C-alpha positions as MATLAB code, in Angstrom:
seq = 'XXXXXXXXXXXXXXXXXXXXXXXXXXXXXXXXXXXXXXXXXXXXXXXXXXXXXXXXXXXXXXXXXXXXXXXXXXXXXXXXXXXXXXXXXXXXXXXXXXXXXXXXXXXXXXXXXXXXXXXXXXXXXXXXXXXXXXXXXXXXXXXXXXXXXXXXXXXXXXXXXXXXXXXXXXXXXXXXXXXXXXXXXXXXXXXXXXXXXXXXXXXXXXXXXXXXXXXXXXXXXXXXXXXXXXXXXXXXXXXXXXXXXXXX';
ca = [
       1.857    0.190  -13.718;
       1.999    2.332  -10.605;
       5.299    3.873   -9.546;
       5.372    1.805   -6.359;
       5.002   -1.416   -8.352;
       7.749   -0.317  -10.733;
      10.049    0.269   -7.764;
       9.204   -3.162   -6.350;
       9.954   -4.907   -9.663;
      13.163   -3.017  -10.463;
      14.718   -2.468   -7.019;
      17.850   -4.220   -5.740;
      15.767   -6.273   -3.289;
      13.613   -7.708   -6.068;
      15.310  -11.126   -5.983;
      15.326  -11.480   -2.209;
      12.990  -14.004   -0.643;
       9.668  -12.380    0.319;
       9.933  -14.005    3.742;
      13.058  -12.001    4.510;
      11.405   -8.726    3.625;
       8.241   -9.703    5.487;
      10.270  -10.457    8.618;
      11.958   -7.063    8.391;
       8.926   -4.945    7.511;
       6.406   -6.713    9.741;
       8.918   -6.854   12.587;
       9.389   -3.100   12.374;
       5.620   -2.710   12.111;
       5.194   -4.716   15.295;
       7.712   -2.456   17.050;
       5.874    0.635   15.800;
       2.534   -0.656   17.074;
       3.527   -2.339   20.347;
       6.406   -0.235   21.647;
       5.963    3.294   23.039;
       5.787    6.038   20.468;
       9.003    7.512   21.832;
      11.455    6.113   21.210;
      10.142    2.736   20.002;
       7.859    3.768   17.142;
      10.202    6.613   16.205;
      13.134    4.232   15.916;
      11.110    1.727   13.876;
       9.860    4.404   11.489;
      13.323    5.939   11.129;
      14.843    2.531   10.420;
      12.214    1.825    7.758;
      12.797    5.221    6.122;
      16.575    4.746    6.073;
      16.238    1.264    4.600;
      13.871    2.533    1.912;
      16.141    5.301    0.649;
      19.347    3.410    1.449;
      19.771   -0.313    0.683;
      16.388   -0.628   -1.064;
      17.113    2.480   -3.182;
      13.476    3.488   -3.594;
      13.272    6.986   -5.142;
      12.129    9.638   -2.695;
       9.525   11.097   -5.119;
       7.955    7.643   -5.399;
       7.721    7.353   -1.619;
       6.247   10.822   -1.264;
       3.669   10.098   -3.926;
       2.706    6.764   -2.345;
       2.500    8.227    1.172;
       0.593   11.362    0.154;
      -2.951   10.114    0.619;
      -2.295    7.976    3.749;
      -0.470   10.918    5.334;
      -3.431   13.177    4.581;
      -5.744   10.629    6.199;
      -3.501   10.487    9.284;
      -3.435   14.275    9.575;
      -7.196   14.688    9.239;
      -7.794   11.862   11.719;
      -5.655   13.608   14.334;
      -7.488   16.944   14.084;
     -10.602   15.830   16.037;
      -8.339   14.946   18.975;
      -7.394   18.617   19.317;
     -10.930   19.896   19.914;
     -13.586   19.231   22.508;
     -17.351   19.548   22.152;
     -18.805   21.769   24.907;
     -22.274   21.893   23.386;
     -23.952   20.850   20.122;
     -22.903   24.178   18.573;
     -19.691   25.012   20.426;
     -16.212   23.627   19.869;
     -13.177   24.395   21.973;
      -9.463   23.721   22.149;
      -8.546   20.540   24.001;
      -5.077   20.894   25.569;
      -5.142   17.291   26.799;
      -5.584   16.065   23.240;
      -2.257   17.418   22.002;
      -0.262   14.582   23.493;
      -2.715   11.987   22.240;
      -2.683   13.516   18.749;
       1.114   13.555   18.610;
       1.327    9.978   19.865;
      -1.279    8.718   17.422;
       0.205   10.578   14.472;
       3.728    9.417   15.213;
       2.718    5.801   15.601;
       0.612    5.863   12.430;
       3.396    7.519   10.426;
       5.907    4.923   11.610;
       3.531    2.095   10.714;
       3.009    3.633    7.264;
       6.760    3.688    6.601;
       7.041    0.036    7.665;
       4.275   -0.979    5.265;
       5.897    1.007    2.464;
       9.122   -0.858    3.132;
       7.413   -4.106    2.221;
       5.181   -2.893   -0.604;
       7.963   -0.915   -2.317;
      10.345   -3.873   -2.347;
       8.085   -6.898   -2.822;
       5.857   -7.379   -5.885;
       2.462   -8.866   -5.184;
       3.178  -11.612   -7.716;
       5.925  -12.895   -5.403;
       3.688  -12.930   -2.343;
       0.408  -14.486   -3.464;
       1.723  -17.888   -4.686;
       3.652  -18.354   -1.459;
       0.616  -17.580    0.678;
      -0.988  -20.774   -0.634;
       1.917  -22.750    0.817;
       1.226  -21.124    4.179;
      -2.349  -22.408    4.171;
      -4.235  -19.475    2.670;
      -7.085  -20.798    0.465;
      -6.253  -20.592   -3.212;
      -9.592  -18.915   -3.911;
      -8.537  -15.952   -1.775;
      -5.180  -15.517   -3.489;
      -6.689  -15.890   -6.969;
      -9.365  -13.286   -6.304;
      -6.663  -10.944   -5.006;
      -4.512  -11.551   -8.092;
      -7.407  -10.989  -10.481;
      -8.453   -7.838   -8.644;
      -4.875   -6.581   -8.805;
      -4.739   -7.259  -12.536;
      -8.131   -5.695  -13.215;
      -7.075   -2.582  -11.337;
      -4.435   -1.774  -13.944;
      -6.878   -2.445  -16.752;
      -9.418   -0.099  -15.211;
      -6.792    2.620  -14.770;
      -5.835    2.284  -18.436;
      -9.491    2.465  -19.406;
     -10.043    5.604  -17.330;
      -7.016    7.235  -18.933;
      -8.144    6.327  -22.452;
     -11.711    7.546  -21.927;
     -10.544   10.763  -20.290;
      -8.109   11.530  -23.116;
     -10.851   10.911  -25.691;
     -13.240   13.209  -23.834;
     -10.596   15.912  -23.446;
      -9.859   15.764  -27.195;
     -13.552   16.478  -27.812;
     -13.517   19.468  -25.402;
     -15.444   17.483  -22.819;
     -13.922   19.460  -19.923;
     -14.297   22.961  -21.323;
     -16.958   24.126  -18.843;
     -18.428   22.894  -15.568;
     -21.510   21.621  -17.390;
     -19.522   19.629  -19.927;
     -17.217   18.369  -17.152;
     -20.117   16.917  -15.165;
     -21.512   15.360  -18.316;
     -18.124   13.866  -19.211;
     -17.642   12.440  -15.715;
     -21.053   10.783  -15.855;
     -20.269    9.315  -19.257;
     -16.857    8.211  -18.034;
     -18.374    6.303  -15.105;
     -20.822    4.533  -17.425;
     -18.139    3.646  -19.959;
     -15.792    2.293  -17.279;
     -18.557    0.154  -15.772;
     -19.405   -1.359  -19.147;
     -15.735   -2.039  -19.925;
     -15.124   -3.626  -16.532;
     -18.204   -5.824  -16.810;
     -17.236   -6.903  -20.339;
     -13.659   -7.718  -19.340;
     -14.825   -9.715  -16.338;
     -17.227  -11.762  -18.474;
     -14.544  -12.427  -21.101;
     -12.151  -13.500  -18.361;
     -14.726  -15.897  -16.925;
     -15.405  -17.386  -20.354;
     -11.687  -17.765  -21.047;
     -11.120  -19.615  -17.791;
     -14.070  -21.905  -18.453;
     -12.781  -22.761  -21.949;
      -9.360  -23.622  -20.508;
     -10.893  -26.061  -18.036;
     -10.682  -23.994  -14.869;
     -11.242  -26.319  -11.911;
     -10.996  -23.886   -9.006;
      -7.264  -23.181   -8.864;
      -4.672  -21.700  -11.187;
      -1.324  -23.457  -11.476;
       1.471  -20.908  -11.109;
       5.169  -21.679  -11.222;
       6.923  -20.158   -8.221;
      10.556  -19.193   -8.610;
      12.755  -20.894   -6.056;
      14.605  -18.441   -3.809;
      16.776  -19.132   -0.823;
      16.695  -17.296    2.454;
      19.778  -15.236    3.195;
      21.081  -16.054    6.706;
      23.048  -12.766    6.969;
      19.931  -10.771    6.097;
      17.834  -12.647    8.654;
      20.490  -12.238   11.356;
      20.798   -8.516   10.597;
      17.014   -8.147   10.780;
      16.801   -9.888   14.149;
      19.684   -7.766   15.428;
      17.956   -4.561   14.304;
      14.656   -5.493   15.927;
      16.442   -6.532   19.122;
      18.339   -3.240   19.207;
      15.125   -1.225   18.836;
      13.412   -3.118   21.652;
      16.490   -2.875   23.884;
      16.926    0.861   23.360;
      13.240    1.421   24.048;
      13.325   -0.548   27.286;
      16.547    1.100   28.479;
      15.196    4.565   27.701;
      12.171    3.954   29.917;
       9.568    4.899   27.297;
       5.975    5.069   28.447;
       3.874    2.117   27.226;
       0.674    3.675   25.953;
];
């Protein structure tokens, strides 16, 4: 299981209703996307970060590990905004792009923190069954659940195959490394295909009719949590409006 999933299953917000956490995280996400970068998106991102390391008690190393690749994508996406193309073979510095790059990077970073606030506190197994009650087709949620489950199986398979290859000195040289990677891809494909076929046969034997019956644990909404969330979102919007942030 990934570290982010472990944090979601073991954190203090594990037993809270997913709707509460969705209201908080998606509300902050809306502020980060709609409000001006300064101070609206900055306030939303800061609030999400403080909630993650504070009440949610998500370990900082887990957050850094989960945000590593998205942050790299954000940084590389902002670099083209800093250059201008004068000719097919000539690039130059674009002073006007600095502000756009900073605005885009800040808004994207704030949105990333808001999404991490939800994913690091809410297991997917709590969300998918409740989406059916909101009108999402059961086929969509079941495919998502099966894909989520198969992802862990594939990761375990990759780890097992890689350890077996390393024990046989499969990564000693560049030539053996390329050969091992090619064999690893073939082995993982065969394992994934076999597991998928066995899963299909198992569902057919158990009389699968198009939907899986899942028992959903009853959880009550916490009025204080909802009120505090609305107050936080209102405060962010109010401070942004009073500060006269530029809407761009």
